[in-house]
PDB file of C-alpha atoms in Angstrom:
ATOM      1  CA  MET A   1      -0.117  -0.075  -0.101  1.00  0.00           C
ATOM      2  CA  THR A   2       1.372   3.363  -0.908  1.00  0.00           C
ATOM      3  CA  SER A   3       0.640   6.540   1.165  1.00  0.00           C
ATOM      4  CA  LEU A   4       0.403   9.719  -0.593  1.00  0.00           C
ATOM      5  CA  THR A   5       1.211  12.958   1.223  1.00  0.00           C
ATOM      6  CA  LYS A   6       0.450  16.415  -0.193  1.00  0.00           C
ATOM      7  CA  THR A   7       2.485  19.375   1.220  1.00  0.00           C
ATOM      8  CA  VAL A   8       0.310  22.585   1.752  1.00  0.00           C
ATOM      9  CA  GLY A   9       2.350  25.149   0.198  1.00  0.00           C
ATOM     10  CA  VAL A  10       0.229  28.315   0.929  1.00  0.00           C
ATOM     11  CA  TRP A  11      -0.073  29.352   4.666  1.00  0.00           C
ATOM     12  CA  PRO A  12      -1.603  33.123   4.976  1.00  0.00           C
ATOM     13  CA  THR A  13      -0.330  34.900   7.851  1.00  0.00           C
ATOM     14  CA  LEU A  14      -2.278  37.236  10.002  1.00  0.00           C
ATOM     15  CA  VAL A  15      -1.298  39.528  12.653  1.00  0.00           C
ATOM     16  CA  TYR A  16      -3.943  40.486  15.455  1.00  0.00           C
ATOM     17  CA  LEU A  17      -3.641  43.171  18.060  1.00  0.00           C
ATOM     18  CA  ASN A  18      -5.274  40.311  20.340  1.00  0.00           C
ATOM     19  CA  GLY A  19      -3.778  37.092  19.489  1.00  0.00           C
ATOM     20  CA  GLN A  20      -5.685  34.910  21.972  1.00  0.00           C
ATOM     21  CA  ALA A  21      -8.965  36.422  21.034  1.00  0.00           C
ATOM     22  CA  ALA A  22      -8.219  35.754  17.179  1.00  0.00           C
ATOM     23  CA  LEU A  23      -7.377  32.218  18.132  1.00  0.00           C
ATOM     24  CA  GLN A  24     -10.752  31.832  19.875  1.00  0.00           C
ATOM     25  CA  PHE A  25     -12.469  33.282  17.101  1.00  0.00           C
ATOM     26  CA  LEU A  26     -11.048  31.325  14.541  1.00  0.00           C
ATOM     27  CA  THR A  27     -11.546  28.101  16.385  1.00  0.00           C
ATOM     28  CA  ASP A  28     -15.045  28.633  17.988  1.00  0.00           C
ATOM     29  CA  GLY A  29     -16.391  30.727  15.124  1.00  0.00           C
ATOM     30  CA  LEU A  30     -14.997  29.244  12.005  1.00  0.00           C
ATOM     31  CA  GLY A  31     -13.912  25.704  12.830  1.00  0.00           C
ATOM     32  CA  PHE A  32     -10.180  25.945  12.646  1.00  0.00           C
ATOM     33  CA  GLU A  33      -8.123  23.352  14.693  1.00  0.00           C
ATOM     34  CA  LEU A  34      -5.147  24.812  16.792  1.00  0.00           C
ATOM     35  CA  VAL A  35      -2.299  22.716  16.365  1.00  0.00           C
ATOM     36  CA  ALA A  36       0.433  24.852  17.826  1.00  0.00           C
ATOM     37  CA  SER A  37       0.941  27.946  19.745  1.00  0.00           C
ATOM     38  CA  TYR A  38       3.954  29.733  21.205  1.00  0.00           C
ATOM     39  CA  PRO A  39       4.013  32.646  23.464  1.00  0.00           C
ATOM     40  CA  GLY A  40       5.418  35.985  22.571  1.00  0.00           C
ATOM     41  CA  ALA A  41       7.388  38.703  24.552  1.00  0.00           C
ATOM     42  CA  ALA A  42       4.236  40.203  26.296  1.00  0.00           C
ATOM     43  CA  GLU A  43       2.166  38.219  28.525  1.00  0.00           C
ATOM     44  CA  GLY A  44      -0.683  36.739  26.758  1.00  0.00           C
ATOM     45  CA  SER A  45       0.735  37.333  23.400  1.00  0.00           C
ATOM     46  CA  VAL A  46       0.980  34.898  20.466  1.00  0.00           C
ATOM     47  CA  ALA A  47       4.350  34.717  18.771  1.00  0.00           C
ATOM     48  CA  HIS A  48       3.343  31.969  16.408  1.00  0.00           C
ATOM     49  CA  ALA A  49       0.238  29.767  16.043  1.00  0.00           C
ATOM     50  CA  GLU A  50      -0.778  27.407  13.365  1.00  0.00           C
ATOM     51  CA  LEU A  51      -4.291  26.644  12.817  1.00  0.00           C
ATOM     52  CA  THR A  52      -5.385  23.823  10.389  1.00  0.00           C
ATOM     53  CA  TRP A  53      -8.746  23.896   8.214  1.00  0.00           C
ATOM     54  CA  PRO A  54     -10.713  20.766   7.867  1.00  0.00           C
ATOM     55  CA  ALA A  55     -10.691  20.935   3.921  1.00  0.00           C
ATOM     56  CA  GLY A  56      -6.848  21.065   3.983  1.00  0.00           C
ATOM     57  CA  GLY A  57      -4.486  24.105   4.610  1.00  0.00           C
ATOM     58  CA  GLY A  58      -4.318  26.544   7.318  1.00  0.00           C
ATOM     59  CA  VAL A  59      -3.468  29.828   8.745  1.00  0.00           C
ATOM     60  CA  MET A  60      -0.706  31.213  10.940  1.00  0.00           C
ATOM     61  CA  VAL A  61      -1.365  33.896  13.563  1.00  0.00           C
ATOM     62  CA  SER A  62       0.454  36.152  15.766  1.00  0.00           C
ATOM     63  CA  SER A  63      -0.062  39.123  17.859  1.00  0.00           C
ATOM     64  CA  THR A  64       1.562  42.558  17.559  1.00  0.00           C
ATOM     65  CA  ASP A  65       3.031  42.509  20.944  1.00  0.00           C
ATOM     66  CA  ALA A  66       4.743  39.092  20.388  1.00  0.00           C
ATOM     67  CA  GLN A  67       7.962  41.015  19.543  1.00  0.00           C
ATOM     68  CA  SER A  68       9.558  43.481  21.889  1.00  0.00           C
ATOM     69  CA  GLU A  69       9.973  45.763  18.970  1.00  0.00           C
ATOM     70  CA  PRO A  70       7.402  46.231  15.947  1.00  0.00           C
ATOM     71  CA  ASN A  71       8.433  44.638  12.571  1.00  0.00           C
ATOM     72  CA  GLU A  72       7.211  44.695   9.172  1.00  0.00           C
ATOM     73  CA  PHE A  73       4.698  42.078  10.117  1.00  0.00           C
ATOM     74  CA  THR A  74       3.048  43.801  13.048  1.00  0.00           C
ATOM     75  CA  LEU A  75       1.964  46.757  10.467  1.00  0.00           C
ATOM     76  CA  LEU A  76      -0.503  44.224   8.940  1.00  0.00           C
ATOM     77  CA  ALA A  77      -2.511  44.428  12.117  1.00  0.00           C
ATOM     78  CA  ASP A  78      -3.603  47.875  10.893  1.00  0.00           C
ATOM     79  CA  GLN A  79      -4.831  46.591   7.654  1.00  0.00           C
ATOM     80  CA  ALA A  80      -7.731  44.495   6.806  1.00  0.00           C
ATOM     81  CA  GLN A  81      -6.908  41.113   5.191  1.00  0.00           C
ATOM     82  CA  SER A  82      -8.857  38.764   3.343  1.00  0.00           C
ATOM     83  CA  VAL A  83      -8.755  34.878   3.313  1.00  0.00           C
ATOM     84  CA  TYR A  84     -11.037  32.431   1.341  1.00  0.00           C
ATOM     85  CA  LEU A  85     -12.124  29.075   2.930  1.00  0.00           C
ATOM     86  CA  VAL A  86     -13.521  26.110   1.191  1.00  0.00           C
ATOM     87  CA  HIS A  87     -16.478  24.621   3.057  1.00  0.00           C
ATOM     88  CA  ASP A  88     -18.889  21.972   2.064  1.00  0.00           C
ATOM     89  CA  ASP A  89     -21.909  23.602   3.912  1.00  0.00           C
ATOM     90  CA  PRO A  90     -21.520  27.277   4.303  1.00  0.00           C
ATOM     91  CA  ASP A  91     -25.113  27.434   5.453  1.00  0.00           C
ATOM     92  CA  ALA A  92     -24.353  25.502   8.725  1.00  0.00           C
ATOM     93  CA  LEU A  93     -21.291  27.572   9.394  1.00  0.00           C
ATOM     94  CA  ILE A  94     -22.627  31.087   9.262  1.00  0.00           C
ATOM     95  CA  GLY A  95     -24.508  31.159  12.626  1.00  0.00           C
ATOM     96  CA  ARG A  96     -21.430  29.694  14.280  1.00  0.00           C
ATOM     97  CA  ALA A  97     -19.329  32.590  12.877  1.00  0.00           C
ATOM     98  CA  ILE A  98     -21.987  35.231  13.881  1.00  0.00           C
ATOM     99  CA  GLY A  99     -22.295  33.769  17.374  1.00  0.00           C
ATOM    100  CA  ALA A 100     -18.482  34.044  17.895  1.00  0.00           C
ATOM    101  CA  GLY A 101     -18.568  37.949  17.069  1.00  0.00           C
ATOM    102  CA  ALA A 102     -18.210  38.151  13.183  1.00  0.00           C
ATOM    103  CA  ILE A 103     -20.328  40.865  11.365  1.00  0.00           C
ATOM    104  CA  VAL A 104     -21.754  39.634   8.185  1.00  0.00           C
ATOM    105  CA  VAL A 105     -20.822  41.574   4.910  1.00  0.00           C
ATOM    106  CA  ARG A 106     -22.125  39.440   2.285  1.00  0.00           C
ATOM    107  CA  GLY A 107     -24.873  37.049   3.375  1.00  0.00           C
ATOM    108  CA  LEU A 108     -25.482  33.754   1.995  1.00  0.00           C
ATOM    109  CA  GLN A 109     -25.734  33.704  -1.771  1.00  0.00           C
ATOM    110  CA  ASP A 110     -25.381  31.670  -4.740  1.00  0.00           C
ATOM    111  CA  SER A 111     -22.576  32.890  -7.224  1.00  0.00           C
ATOM    112  CA  ASP A 112     -22.763  32.652 -11.119  1.00  0.00           C
ATOM    113  CA  TYR A 113     -19.659  30.349 -11.101  1.00  0.00           C
ATOM    114  CA  GLY A 114     -21.564  27.786  -8.921  1.00  0.00           C
ATOM    115  CA  SER A 115     -20.456  28.521  -5.373  1.00  0.00           C
ATOM    116  CA  ARG A 116     -22.499  29.162  -2.333  1.00  0.00           C
ATOM    117  CA  GLY A 117     -21.193  31.205   0.429  1.00  0.00           C
ATOM    118  CA  PHE A 118     -20.835  34.279   2.520  1.00  0.00           C
ATOM    119  CA  THR A 119     -18.297  36.953   3.749  1.00  0.00           C
ATOM    120  CA  VAL A 120     -17.862  37.960   7.530  1.00  0.00           C
ATOM    121  CA  ARG A 121     -15.634  40.405   9.140  1.00  0.00           C
ATOM    122  CA  ASP A 122     -13.862  39.227  12.213  1.00  0.00           C
ATOM    123  CA  PRO A 123     -13.557  41.167  15.462  1.00  0.00           C
ATOM    124  CA  GLU A 124     -10.475  42.993  14.308  1.00  0.00           C
ATOM    125  CA  GLY A 125     -11.702  43.804  10.782  1.00  0.00           C
ATOM    126  CA  ASN A 126     -10.146  40.866   8.618  1.00  0.00           C
ATOM    127  CA  LEU A 127     -12.637  39.318   6.025  1.00  0.00           C
ATOM    128  CA  TRP A 128     -13.259  35.668   5.914  1.00  0.00           C
ATOM    129  CA  SER A 129     -15.172  34.535   2.650  1.00  0.00           C
ATOM    130  CA  ILE A 130     -16.449  30.740   2.923  1.00  0.00           C
ATOM    131  CA  GLY A 131     -17.917  28.959   0.207  1.00  0.00           C
ATOM    132  CA  THR A 132     -18.301  25.747  -1.746  1.00  0.00           C
ATOM    133  CA  TYR A 133     -16.118  26.851  -4.606  1.00  0.00           C
ATOM    134  CA  ALA A 134     -12.929  24.664  -4.301  1.00  0.00           C
ATOM    135  CA  GLY A 135     -11.344  25.701  -7.556  1.00  0.00           C
ATOM    136  CA  GLU A 136     -11.190  24.298 -11.159  1.00  0.00           C
TER     137      GLU A 136
END
């Protein structure tokens, strides 16, 4: 028997003012699984966290106070970022996201390219689009 392993080569990196709150939102609200988290310089900060997505891939998260001095990545916390997630049942996920503090930007809808999905803004302003479109 041969086992096939596929390496995920894209990991969006998001920087939050409150890394712990972001981890809570991403796991409770969107359904990511936290697989690693390392503390930063400030108490309660996140130097590096990895979260996997059930359909494959994942994101990396840190907080602005993870380093003793700001760097080029900490500036990202001041800019809204956007990530698309593939999900088989976005209808079932939207309520969970709202319950965790997400604000609906685009409600559930069907697209002309065959996807069904929605977009929410997380508590720090980042956009999360969730839909059934998995690429060609």
